[in-house]
Short mmCIF file of C-alpha atoms in Angstrom, two decimals:
data_model
loop_
_atom_site.label_atom_id
_atom_site.label_comp_id
_atom_site.label_asym_id
_atom_site.label_seq_id
_atom_site.Cartn_x
_atom_site.Cartn_y
_atom_site.Cartn_z
CA MET A 1 49.12 14.24 -3.56
CA HIS A 2 47.56 14.56 -7.01
CA LYS A 3 49.23 11.31 -8.08
CA VAL A 4 47.85 9.47 -5.03
CA LEU A 5 44.34 10.76 -5.73
CA MET A 6 44.61 9.73 -9.37
CA VAL A 7 45.76 6.21 -8.44
CA PHE A 8 42.90 5.85 -5.94
CA THR A 9 40.36 6.99 -8.55
CA LEU A 10 41.71 4.50 -11.07
CA LEU A 11 41.53 1.68 -8.52
CA VAL A 12 37.90 2.48 -7.69
CA ALA A 13 37.01 2.63 -11.38
CA ALA A 14 38.75 -0.69 -12.00
CA ASN A 15 36.92 -2.30 -9.09
CA LEU A 16 33.54 -1.10 -10.36
CA ALA A 17 34.36 -2.34 -13.83
CA SER A 18 35.28 -5.79 -12.51
CA THR A 19 32.14 -6.14 -10.37
CA GLY A 20 29.81 -4.52 -12.89
CA SER A 21 28.52 -1.89 -10.46
CA ALA A 22 28.43 -0.81 -6.85
CA PRO A 23 26.82 -3.27 -4.38
CA LYS A 24 23.05 -3.43 -4.78
CA THR A 25 20.49 -3.67 -1.96
CA LEU A 26 16.86 -4.66 -1.60
CA ALA A 27 15.96 -0.97 -1.37
CA GLU A 28 16.21 -0.85 -5.16
CA ASN A 29 12.97 -2.85 -5.34
CA LYS A 30 10.62 -0.11 -4.16
CA ASN A 31 7.59 -2.38 -4.36
CA ILE A 32 8.73 -4.17 -1.21
CA VAL A 33 7.70 -1.02 0.67
CA THR A 34 4.01 -0.18 1.09
CA ALA A 35 3.02 2.85 3.16
CA HIS A 36 0.00 1.88 5.28
CA ARG A 37 -2.76 4.47 4.71
CA GLY A 38 0.10 6.52 3.33
CA SER A 39 2.98 7.38 5.65
CA SER A 40 0.54 7.37 8.53
CA ALA A 41 3.10 7.72 11.31
CA ALA A 42 4.13 11.11 9.93
CA ALA A 43 0.90 12.47 8.38
CA PRO A 44 -2.84 11.90 8.86
CA GLU A 45 -3.91 8.57 7.38
CA ASN A 46 -5.67 8.31 4.03
CA THR A 47 -4.89 11.88 3.00
CA LEU A 48 -3.01 13.43 0.12
CA SER A 49 -0.34 14.54 2.59
CA SER A 50 0.25 10.95 3.71
CA ILE A 51 0.52 9.81 0.08
CA ARG A 52 2.97 12.60 -0.75
CA LYS A 53 5.03 11.70 2.32
CA ALA A 54 5.09 8.06 1.17
CA ILE A 55 6.49 9.23 -2.17
CA ARG A 56 9.21 11.23 -0.40
CA ASP A 57 9.97 8.26 1.85
CA GLY A 58 10.69 6.09 -1.18
CA ALA A 59 7.75 3.70 -0.91
CA GLY A 60 6.69 1.79 -3.99
CA TYR A 61 3.06 1.59 -2.89
CA ALA A 62 0.67 3.60 -0.76
CA GLU A 63 -2.13 1.53 0.76
CA ILE A 64 -5.46 3.37 0.99
CA ASP A 65 -9.00 2.49 2.08
CA VAL A 66 -12.01 3.50 -0.01
CA GLN A 67 -15.75 3.73 0.61
CA GLU A 68 -18.78 5.42 -0.96
CA THR A 69 -20.46 8.50 0.47
CA ALA A 70 -24.23 8.98 0.59
CA ASP A 71 -24.11 10.63 -2.84
CA GLY A 72 -21.94 7.88 -4.32
CA VAL A 73 -18.51 9.53 -4.32
CA VAL A 74 -15.58 7.19 -3.66
CA ILE A 75 -13.50 8.68 -0.86
CA LEU A 76 -10.57 7.63 1.30
CA MET A 77 -11.51 6.52 4.82
CA HIS A 78 -10.79 3.48 6.94
CA ASP A 79 -13.46 3.52 9.66
CA ASN A 80 -17.18 3.00 9.12
CA THR A 81 -17.80 6.40 10.67
CA ALA A 82 -16.03 9.71 10.07
CA ARG A 83 -15.81 10.52 13.78
CA ARG A 84 -12.17 9.64 14.48
CA THR A 85 -10.50 11.23 11.45
CA ALA A 86 -12.97 13.92 10.30
CA GLY A 87 -14.97 14.77 13.42
CA ILE A 88 -18.35 13.81 11.94
CA ASP A 89 -20.17 11.30 14.11
CA LYS A 90 -22.09 9.58 11.33
CA PRO A 91 -21.55 6.52 9.14
CA VAL A 92 -19.70 7.27 5.92
CA TRP A 93 -22.64 6.06 3.81
CA GLU A 94 -24.90 8.68 5.45
CA ILE A 95 -22.59 11.63 4.75
CA ASP A 96 -22.65 13.66 1.54
CA SER A 97 -19.29 14.36 -0.06
CA ALA A 98 -19.88 18.12 0.35
CA GLU A 99 -20.14 17.75 4.13
CA LEU A 100 -16.92 15.75 4.19
CA ARG A 101 -15.25 18.36 2.00
CA ASN A 102 -15.90 20.98 4.69
CA ALA A 103 -14.46 18.82 7.48
CA SER A 104 -10.82 18.65 8.53
CA ALA A 105 -9.20 15.28 7.95
CA GLY A 106 -6.04 16.31 9.76
CA ALA A 107 -6.93 18.34 12.85
CA TRP A 108 -6.98 15.17 14.97
CA PHE A 109 -3.38 14.49 13.94
CA GLY A 110 -1.92 17.93 14.59
CA LYS A 111 -2.24 21.65 13.95
CA PRO A 112 -0.06 21.64 10.78
CA PHE A 113 -2.68 19.43 9.11
CA GLU A 114 -5.84 21.36 10.06
CA ASP A 115 -6.52 22.29 6.43
CA GLU A 116 -6.27 18.69 5.21
CA ARG A 117 -9.45 17.43 3.55
CA VAL A 118 -10.88 13.96 3.00
CA PRO A 119 -9.68 13.15 -0.51
CA THR A 120 -11.62 11.43 -3.25
CA LEU A 121 -10.14 8.40 -4.96
CA ASP A 122 -9.98 10.53 -8.10
CA GLU A 123 -7.69 13.00 -6.31
CA ALA A 124 -5.58 10.22 -4.82
CA ILE A 125 -4.97 8.68 -8.24
CA GLN A 126 -4.05 12.05 -9.73
CA THR A 127 -1.60 12.67 -6.88
CA SER A 128 -0.06 9.20 -7.29
CA LYS A 129 0.11 8.80 -11.06
CA GLY A 130 3.69 8.44 -12.26
CA ARG A 131 5.01 8.75 -8.70
CA ILE A 132 3.75 5.81 -6.64
CA ARG A 133 1.51 2.76 -7.02
CA LEU A 134 -1.65 2.28 -4.98
CA ASN A 135 -2.89 -0.67 -2.95
CA ILE A 136 -6.60 0.16 -2.90
CA GLU A 137 -8.61 -1.65 -0.23
CA LEU A 138 -12.33 -1.85 -1.01
CA LYS A 139 -14.08 -1.60 2.37
CA ASN A 140 -17.09 -3.84 2.85
CA ASN A 141 -19.25 -1.82 5.24
CA GLY A 142 -22.47 -3.53 4.19
CA HIS A 143 -23.72 -0.40 2.44
CA GLN A 144 -21.56 -0.23 -0.69
CA LYS A 145 -23.58 0.06 -3.90
CA GLN A 146 -21.17 0.46 -6.79
CA LEU A 147 -17.83 0.62 -5.04
CA ALA A 148 -16.08 -1.90 -7.30
CA GLU A 149 -17.62 -0.46 -10.45
CA LYS A 150 -16.75 3.16 -9.62
CA THR A 151 -13.23 2.26 -8.53
CA VAL A 152 -12.54 0.43 -11.79
CA ALA A 153 -14.02 3.32 -13.78
CA LEU A 154 -11.65 5.78 -12.08
CA LEU A 155 -8.67 3.54 -12.76
CA GLN A 156 -9.64 3.39 -16.43
CA LYS A 157 -10.21 7.14 -16.57
CA HIS A 158 -6.63 7.77 -15.45
CA THR A 159 -5.11 4.68 -17.17
CA PHE A 160 -3.97 3.53 -13.75
CA GLU A 161 -5.00 -0.14 -14.02
CA ASN A 162 -1.40 -1.36 -14.22
CA ASP A 163 -0.23 0.77 -11.31
CA CYS A 164 -2.39 -0.66 -8.57
CA THR A 165 -3.50 -3.70 -6.63
CA ILE A 166 -7.12 -3.85 -5.48
CA THR A 167 -7.53 -5.71 -2.20
CA SER A 168 -10.43 -6.59 0.06
CA PHE A 169 -11.59 -8.91 2.82
CA ASP A 170 -14.66 -9.49 0.64
CA PRO A 171 -14.06 -11.99 -2.19
CA GLU A 172 -17.27 -10.90 -3.91
CA LEU A 173 -15.91 -7.38 -4.41
CA LEU A 174 -12.76 -8.86 -5.91
CA ARG A 175 -14.83 -11.02 -8.27
CA LYS A 176 -16.66 -7.90 -9.46
CA VAL A 177 -13.35 -6.21 -10.21
CA LYS A 178 -12.13 -9.23 -12.19
CA LYS A 179 -15.37 -9.38 -14.15
CA LEU A 180 -15.13 -5.70 -15.04
CA ARG A 181 -11.40 -5.64 -15.78
CA PRO A 182 -9.66 -9.05 -15.66
CA GLY A 183 -6.19 -7.52 -16.02
CA ILE A 184 -6.29 -5.60 -12.74
CA LYS A 185 -4.24 -7.26 -10.01
CA THR A 186 -6.39 -8.20 -7.01
CA GLY A 187 -5.63 -9.50 -3.53
CA ARG A 188 -7.53 -11.20 -0.72
CA ILE A 189 -6.94 -9.77 2.75
CA ILE A 190 -6.89 -12.17 5.69
CA GLY A 191 -6.80 -11.00 9.28
CA GLU A 192 -4.84 -12.08 12.31
CA LYS A 193 -7.78 -13.96 13.87
CA THR A 194 -8.42 -16.02 10.74
CA ASP A 195 -8.23 -19.79 11.08
CA VAL A 196 -5.79 -20.01 8.21
CA ASN A 197 -5.96 -22.72 5.62
CA ALA A 198 -3.08 -21.48 3.51
CA GLN A 199 -3.90 -23.82 0.65
CA MET A 200 -7.50 -22.57 0.49
CA TYR A 201 -6.45 -18.92 0.29
CA ALA A 202 -3.60 -19.65 -2.08
CA SER A 203 -5.93 -21.29 -4.58
CA GLY A 204 -8.30 -18.31 -4.88
CA ASP A 205 -8.91 -16.33 -8.06
CA TYR A 206 -6.59 -13.44 -7.24
CA GLU A 207 -2.89 -12.73 -7.58
CA VAL A 208 -2.08 -11.59 -4.05
CA ILE A 209 -2.66 -12.76 -0.48
CA SER A 210 -2.45 -9.80 1.90
CA ALA A 211 -2.06 -11.37 5.32
CA ALA A 212 -1.62 -10.16 8.88
CA TYR A 213 2.06 -10.80 9.51
CA PRO A 214 1.63 -13.30 12.42
CA LEU A 215 0.03 -15.70 9.93
CA ILE A 216 3.06 -15.74 7.64
CA ASP A 217 5.67 -18.44 8.07
CA GLU A 218 7.62 -20.84 5.86
CA THR A 219 4.58 -23.10 5.31
CA PHE A 220 2.39 -20.14 4.37
CA MET A 221 4.96 -18.88 1.88
CA ARG A 222 5.43 -22.34 0.39
CA GLU A 223 1.69 -22.74 -0.26
CA ALA A 224 1.45 -19.25 -1.73
CA ARG A 225 4.34 -19.82 -4.11
CA LYS A 226 3.00 -23.22 -5.13
CA HIS A 227 -0.12 -21.42 -6.35
CA HIS A 228 1.90 -18.54 -7.88
CA LYS A 229 0.61 -15.96 -5.43
CA GLU A 230 2.34 -12.82 -4.21
CA VAL A 231 2.29 -12.23 -0.45
CA TYR A 232 1.85 -8.86 1.28
CA ALA A 233 2.42 -8.63 5.05
CA TRP A 234 0.58 -6.15 7.27
CA THR A 235 0.98 -4.09 9.46
CA VAL A 236 4.69 -4.28 10.26
CA ASN A 237 6.32 -1.53 12.33
CA GLU A 238 8.96 -3.29 14.44
CA LYS A 239 12.44 -3.73 12.96
CA LYS A 240 12.71 -7.42 13.93
CA THR A 241 9.40 -8.18 12.26
CA MET A 242 10.43 -6.27 9.16
CA GLU A 243 13.60 -8.36 9.01
CA ARG A 244 11.61 -11.56 9.49
CA MET A 245 9.15 -10.76 6.70
CA VAL A 246 11.95 -9.80 4.32
CA SER A 247 13.85 -13.01 5.13
CA LEU A 248 10.71 -15.04 4.37
CA GLY A 249 10.58 -13.39 0.96
CA VAL A 250 7.26 -11.55 1.10
CA ASP A 251 6.61 -9.35 -1.91
CA SER A 252 5.60 -6.27 0.04
CA VAL A 253 5.73 -5.15 3.66
CA ILE A 254 2.91 -2.81 4.67
CA THR A 255 4.06 -0.37 7.35
CA ASN A 256 3.15 2.94 8.97
CA GLU A 257 6.85 3.88 8.77
CA PRO A 258 8.05 3.28 5.20
CA ASP A 259 11.12 5.46 5.72
CA ARG A 260 12.28 3.09 8.45
CA LEU A 261 11.79 0.07 6.20
CA VAL A 262 13.67 1.75 3.35
CA ARG A 263 16.63 2.39 5.67
CA LEU A 264 16.61 -1.27 6.69
CA LEU A 265 16.47 -2.50 3.09
CA LYS A 266 19.50 -0.39 2.23
CA THR A 267 21.52 -2.63 4.56
CA ILE A 268 20.41 -5.91 2.95
CA PRO A 269 22.22 -7.00 -0.24
CA ARG A 270 20.10 -8.31 -3.07
CA PRO A 271 20.35 -12.11 -3.47
#
């Protein structure tokens, strides 16, 4: 029995030596996986819990949304009002950060998250540094004052400029970021209802096109690559769509369920 085991071990070792290593999969490129508002299927969106869950899930990026409060603090929140996720029926730009700090950002999601608070971007960066990259969407709510400037300042404070992508629907906000810190990667977001001129978007002054997944096909990818642009696809939760986006060669798939995407990628050999 010992001899058989020894022979088997030697055969495995010889096989690994001849191939160089065990088979590799796309899961090794963690940046393919972006957790949408953190792992938002398993934890309340845009919270430190959802970012931590994204880290545990093996995501390379956590996508978050940022806005300014009435007193100018950059916080994580998607909607224009805090009603849905924090129970405050006022626009974000009319709420002081102290009022938000006293609200629950997780009660709506479930009892285990009642003590969750609306995080600041500063806290999100500290939680992420050295553990996960951030895709930071600058929200254009029509009331932002120094959102780009304050975001860049926080990235510099934590030397996080090389660990993020700043995205927005608003090209003017992206231009401000580039003017302040040209080396920060930026990306233009385009929505599902956009009348897409792929060439127009591909030629913009940013490194990434973050597109609603129904817009992405072979032609879209060809135009993006011709202009040396990365492509992010959002928001992808169905397995077939995940497979389609991966087969098209997008650079990152934004999903509410990063753990599911990681499991899928483990079944796909690297080219």
